[in-house]
CSV table of C-alpha atoms and ligand atoms in Angstrom, one decimal:
chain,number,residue,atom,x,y,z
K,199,UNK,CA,0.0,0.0,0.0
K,200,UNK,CA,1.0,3.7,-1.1
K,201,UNK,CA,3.0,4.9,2.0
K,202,UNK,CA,2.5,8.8,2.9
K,203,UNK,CA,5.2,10.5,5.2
K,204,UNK,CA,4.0,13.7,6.4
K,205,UNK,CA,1.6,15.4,9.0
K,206,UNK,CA,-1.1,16.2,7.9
K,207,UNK,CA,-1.3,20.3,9.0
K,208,UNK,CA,1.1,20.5,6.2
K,209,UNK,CA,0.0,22.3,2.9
K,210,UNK,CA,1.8,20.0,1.2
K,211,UNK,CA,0.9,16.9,2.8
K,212,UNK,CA,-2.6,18.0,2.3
K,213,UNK,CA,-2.1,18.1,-1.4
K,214,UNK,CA,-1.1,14.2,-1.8
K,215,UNK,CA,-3.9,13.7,0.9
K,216,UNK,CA,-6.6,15.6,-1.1
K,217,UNK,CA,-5.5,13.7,-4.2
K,218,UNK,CA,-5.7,10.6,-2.9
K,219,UNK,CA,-9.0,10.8,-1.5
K,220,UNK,CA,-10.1,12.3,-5.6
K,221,UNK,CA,-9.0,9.0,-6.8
K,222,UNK,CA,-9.7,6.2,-4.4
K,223,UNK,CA,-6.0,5.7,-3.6
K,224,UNK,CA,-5.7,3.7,-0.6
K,225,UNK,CA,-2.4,4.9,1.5
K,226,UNK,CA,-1.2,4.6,5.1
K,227,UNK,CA,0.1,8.0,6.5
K,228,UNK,CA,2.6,8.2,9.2
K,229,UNK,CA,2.7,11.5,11.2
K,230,UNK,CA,6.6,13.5,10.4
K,231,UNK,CA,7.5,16.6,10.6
K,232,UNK,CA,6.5,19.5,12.9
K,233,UNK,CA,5.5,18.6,17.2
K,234,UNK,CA,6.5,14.6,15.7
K,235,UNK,CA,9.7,15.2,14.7
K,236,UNK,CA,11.7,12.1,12.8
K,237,UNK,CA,12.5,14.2,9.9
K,238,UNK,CA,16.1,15.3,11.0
K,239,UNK,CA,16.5,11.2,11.6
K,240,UNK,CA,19.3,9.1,9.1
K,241,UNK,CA,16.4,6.5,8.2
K,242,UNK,CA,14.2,9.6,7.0
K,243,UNK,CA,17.1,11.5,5.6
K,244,UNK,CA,18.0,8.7,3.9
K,245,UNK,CA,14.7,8.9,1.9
K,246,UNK,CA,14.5,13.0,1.5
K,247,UNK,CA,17.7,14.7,2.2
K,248,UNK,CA,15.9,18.1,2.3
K,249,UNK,CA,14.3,16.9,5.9
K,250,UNK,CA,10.8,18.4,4.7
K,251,UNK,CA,7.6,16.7,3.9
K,252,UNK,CA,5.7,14.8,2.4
K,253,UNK,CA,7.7,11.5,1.2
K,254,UNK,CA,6.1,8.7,-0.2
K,255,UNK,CA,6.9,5.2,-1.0
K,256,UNK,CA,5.3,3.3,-3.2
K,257,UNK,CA,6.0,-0.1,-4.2
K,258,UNK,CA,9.8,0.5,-2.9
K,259,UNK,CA,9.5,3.7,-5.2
K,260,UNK,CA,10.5,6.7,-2.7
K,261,UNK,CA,9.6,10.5,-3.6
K,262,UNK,CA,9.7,13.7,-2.5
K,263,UNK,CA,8.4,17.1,-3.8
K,264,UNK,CA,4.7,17.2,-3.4
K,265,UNK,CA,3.6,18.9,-6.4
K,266,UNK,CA,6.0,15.7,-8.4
K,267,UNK,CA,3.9,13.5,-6.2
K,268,UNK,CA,0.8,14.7,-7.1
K,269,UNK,CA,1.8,14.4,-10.9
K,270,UNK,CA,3.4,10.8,-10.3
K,271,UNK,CA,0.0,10.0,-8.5
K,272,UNK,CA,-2.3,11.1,-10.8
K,273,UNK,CA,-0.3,9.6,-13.9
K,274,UNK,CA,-0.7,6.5,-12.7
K,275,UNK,CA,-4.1,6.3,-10.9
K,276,UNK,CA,-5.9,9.1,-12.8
K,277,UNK,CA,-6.2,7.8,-16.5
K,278,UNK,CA,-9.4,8.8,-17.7
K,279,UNK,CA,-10.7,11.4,-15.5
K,280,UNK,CA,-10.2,14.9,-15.6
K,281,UNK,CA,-7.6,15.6,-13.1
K,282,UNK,CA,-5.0,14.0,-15.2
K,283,UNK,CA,-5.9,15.5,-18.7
K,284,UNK,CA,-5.4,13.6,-21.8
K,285,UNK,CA,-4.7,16.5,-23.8
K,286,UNK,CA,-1.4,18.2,-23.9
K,287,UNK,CA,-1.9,21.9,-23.6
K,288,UNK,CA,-5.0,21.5,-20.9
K,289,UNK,CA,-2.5,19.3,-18.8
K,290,UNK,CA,0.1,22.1,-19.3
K,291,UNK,CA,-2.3,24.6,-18.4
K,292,UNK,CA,-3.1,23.0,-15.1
K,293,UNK,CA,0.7,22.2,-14.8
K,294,UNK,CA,1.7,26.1,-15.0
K,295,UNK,CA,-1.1,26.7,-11.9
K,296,UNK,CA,0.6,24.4,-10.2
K,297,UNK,CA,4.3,26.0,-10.5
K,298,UNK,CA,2.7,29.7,-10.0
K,299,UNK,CA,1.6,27.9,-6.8
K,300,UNK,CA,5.1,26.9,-6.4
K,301,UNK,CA,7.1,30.0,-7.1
K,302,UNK,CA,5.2,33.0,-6.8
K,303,UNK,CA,1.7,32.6,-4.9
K,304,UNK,CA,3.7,30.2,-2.3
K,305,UNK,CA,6.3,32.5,-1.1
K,306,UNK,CA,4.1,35.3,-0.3
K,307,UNK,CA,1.3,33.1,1.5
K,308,UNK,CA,4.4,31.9,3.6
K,309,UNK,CA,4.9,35.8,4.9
K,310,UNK,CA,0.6,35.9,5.8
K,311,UNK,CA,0.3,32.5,7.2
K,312,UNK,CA,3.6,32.2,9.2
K,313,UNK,CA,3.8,35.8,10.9
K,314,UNK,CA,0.1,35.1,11.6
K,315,UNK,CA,-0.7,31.9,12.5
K,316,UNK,CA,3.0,30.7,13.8
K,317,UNK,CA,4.9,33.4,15.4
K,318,UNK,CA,3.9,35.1,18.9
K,319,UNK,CA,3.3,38.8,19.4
K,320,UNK,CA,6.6,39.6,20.4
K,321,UNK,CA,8.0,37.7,16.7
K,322,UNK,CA,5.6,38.7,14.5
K,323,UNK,CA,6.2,40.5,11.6
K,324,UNK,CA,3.4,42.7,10.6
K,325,UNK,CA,5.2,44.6,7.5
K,326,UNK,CA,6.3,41.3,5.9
K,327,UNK,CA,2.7,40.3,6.3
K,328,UNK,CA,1.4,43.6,4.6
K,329,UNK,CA,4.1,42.5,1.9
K,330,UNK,CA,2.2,39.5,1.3
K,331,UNK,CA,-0.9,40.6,1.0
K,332,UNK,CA,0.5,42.8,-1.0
K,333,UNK,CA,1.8,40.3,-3.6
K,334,UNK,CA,-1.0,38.0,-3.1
K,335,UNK,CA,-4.1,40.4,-3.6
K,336,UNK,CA,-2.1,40.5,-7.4
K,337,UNK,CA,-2.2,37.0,-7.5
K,338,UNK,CA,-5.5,36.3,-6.4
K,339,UNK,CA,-6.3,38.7,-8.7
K,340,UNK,CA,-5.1,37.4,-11.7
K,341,UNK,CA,-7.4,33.9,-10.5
K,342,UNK,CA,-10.5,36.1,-9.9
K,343,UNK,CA,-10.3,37.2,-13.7
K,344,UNK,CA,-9.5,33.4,-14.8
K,345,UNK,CA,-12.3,32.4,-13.2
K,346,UNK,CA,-15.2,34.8,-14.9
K,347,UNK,CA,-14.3,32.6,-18.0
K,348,UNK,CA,-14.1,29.3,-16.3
K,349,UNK,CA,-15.1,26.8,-13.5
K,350,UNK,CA,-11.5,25.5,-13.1
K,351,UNK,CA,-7.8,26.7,-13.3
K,352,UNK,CA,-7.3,24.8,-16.3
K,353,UNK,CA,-10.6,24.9,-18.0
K,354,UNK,CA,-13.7,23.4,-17.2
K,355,UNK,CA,-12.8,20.8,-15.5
K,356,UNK,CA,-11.4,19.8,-12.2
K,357,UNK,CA,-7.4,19.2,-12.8
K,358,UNK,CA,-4.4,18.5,-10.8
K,359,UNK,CA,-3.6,22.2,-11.5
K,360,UNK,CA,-6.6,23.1,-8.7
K,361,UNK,CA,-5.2,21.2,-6.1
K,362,UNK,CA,-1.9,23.2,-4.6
K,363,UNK,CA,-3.8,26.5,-5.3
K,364,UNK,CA,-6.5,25.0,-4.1
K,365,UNK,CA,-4.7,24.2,-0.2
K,366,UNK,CA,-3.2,28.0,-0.4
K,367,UNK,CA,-6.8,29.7,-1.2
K,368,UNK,CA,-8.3,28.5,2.0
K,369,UNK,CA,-5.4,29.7,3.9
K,370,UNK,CA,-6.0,33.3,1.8
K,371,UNK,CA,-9.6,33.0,2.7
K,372,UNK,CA,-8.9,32.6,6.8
K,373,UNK,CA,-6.2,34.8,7.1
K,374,UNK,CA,-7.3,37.8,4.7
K,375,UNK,CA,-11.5,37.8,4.4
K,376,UNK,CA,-11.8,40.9,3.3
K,377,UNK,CA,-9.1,40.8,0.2
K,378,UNK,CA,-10.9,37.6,-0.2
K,379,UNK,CA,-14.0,38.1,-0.5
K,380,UNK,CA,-14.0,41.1,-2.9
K,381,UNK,CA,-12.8,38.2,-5.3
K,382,UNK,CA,-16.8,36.9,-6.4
K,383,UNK,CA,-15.0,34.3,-9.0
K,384,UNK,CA,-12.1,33.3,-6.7
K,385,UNK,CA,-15.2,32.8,-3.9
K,386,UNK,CA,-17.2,30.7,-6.1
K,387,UNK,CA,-14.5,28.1,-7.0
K,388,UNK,CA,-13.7,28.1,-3.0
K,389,UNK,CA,-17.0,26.9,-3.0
K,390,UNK,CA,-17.0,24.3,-5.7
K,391,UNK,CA,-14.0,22.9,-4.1
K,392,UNK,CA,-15.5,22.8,-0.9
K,393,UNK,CA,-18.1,21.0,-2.4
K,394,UNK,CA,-15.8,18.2,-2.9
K,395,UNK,CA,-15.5,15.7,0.0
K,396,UNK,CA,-11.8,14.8,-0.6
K,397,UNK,CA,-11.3,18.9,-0.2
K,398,UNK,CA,-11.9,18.2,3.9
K,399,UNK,CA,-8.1,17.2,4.1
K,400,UNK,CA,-7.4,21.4,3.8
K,401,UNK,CA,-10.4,22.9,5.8
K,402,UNK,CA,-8.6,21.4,9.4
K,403,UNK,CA,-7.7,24.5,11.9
K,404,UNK,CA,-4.8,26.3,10.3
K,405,UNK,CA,-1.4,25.6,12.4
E,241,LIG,N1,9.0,21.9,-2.0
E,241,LIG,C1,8.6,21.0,-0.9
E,241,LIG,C2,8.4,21.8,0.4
E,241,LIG,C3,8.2,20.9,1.5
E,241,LIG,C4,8.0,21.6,2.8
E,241,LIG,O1,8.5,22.8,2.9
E,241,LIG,N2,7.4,21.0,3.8
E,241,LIG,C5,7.3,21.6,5.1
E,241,LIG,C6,5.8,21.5,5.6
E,241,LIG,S1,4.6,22.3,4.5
E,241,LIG,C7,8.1,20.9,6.1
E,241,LIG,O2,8.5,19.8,5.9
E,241,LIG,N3,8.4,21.6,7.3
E,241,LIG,C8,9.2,21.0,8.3
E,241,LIG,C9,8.3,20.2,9.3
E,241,LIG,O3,7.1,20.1,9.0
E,241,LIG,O4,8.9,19.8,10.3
E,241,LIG,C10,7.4,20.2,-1.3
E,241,LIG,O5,6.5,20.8,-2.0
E,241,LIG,O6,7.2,19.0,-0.9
């Protein structure tokens, strides 16, 4: 059975979790990382030098990276429905959400959610936060336009490209409300992913 390393408070834990859960994979998760610790051991080292999680192992296969394991998952369990797409440039599509997750949304939800949820009054950082709400109001702007024209990142329907944005837009909608819910398009695919029973993996209490 699929292995899953990784707690599952993690944003990108919840993204293999979420996937799963889409496509009836069956997978044992072991709590790492964060109050559990094990991630600085040799034995888990040994499988992700970077000390960061999710790993999985599958069938003796080990990988890190969650947005590869999403793609390695969906490749092999997702033939035929939408959230692997058949055709190249709608795959593509969803695969460039997925690394704007990755390199530019990412980044600036990291100022927001750790300053706020993670630090103390003493540590926190308010003008980093402004900084990224800054950045991510643009971002979340750029989705709010996509999504006049569509139901989903890629097109019209739900993709592998929805899921890491996905996990970061409930975080966006917590932590910043009133950015948030300016955004009528971005709101209304919130709600079609909460729609989605598998999408319960990223509506836990944020820590
Ligand atoms: N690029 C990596 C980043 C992994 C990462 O930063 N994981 C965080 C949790 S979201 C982590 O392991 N933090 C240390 C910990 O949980 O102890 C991926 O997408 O898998």
């Amino acid at each position: 059975m699929l292995k899953i390393l990784g707690r599952k408070t993690s944003s990108n834990v919840m993204k293999v979790l979420w996937l799963c859960d889409e496509l009836g994979i069956a997978y044992d998760r072991e709590d790492v990382g964060g109050p559990f610790g094990k991630n600085d051991q040799a034995d888990y080292l040994a499988k992700n030098p970077n000390g960061l999680v999710p790993t999985i192992i599958d069938d003796g296969f080990e990988l890190w990276e969650s947005n590869a394991i999403v793609r390695y998952l969906a490749a092999k369990h997702g033939e035929g429905s939408s959230i692997w797409p058949e055709n190249p440039q709608t795959r593509a599509s969803a695969d460039r959400w997925m690394e704007w997750l990755s390199t530019t949304v990412g980044p600036n939800m990291v100022l927001i959610f750790r300053n706020l949820v993670r630090e103390t009054d003493e540590t926190r950082n308010m003008d980093e936060v402004a900084l990224g709400i800054k950045n991510c109001t643009k971002c979340f702007g750029i989705m709010n336009e996509l999504l006049a024209k569509q139901d989903y990142v890629a097109g019209c329907g739900f993709t592998v490209g929805d899921i890491p944005l996905g996990v970061h837009t409930r975080r966006w909608v917590e932590l910043c409300p009133d950015q948030a819910g300016d955004m009528k398009n971005l709101m209304g695919w919130f709600e079609r992913l909460k729609a989605r029973p598998a999408y319960h993996h990223c509506l836990i209490p944020l820590e």
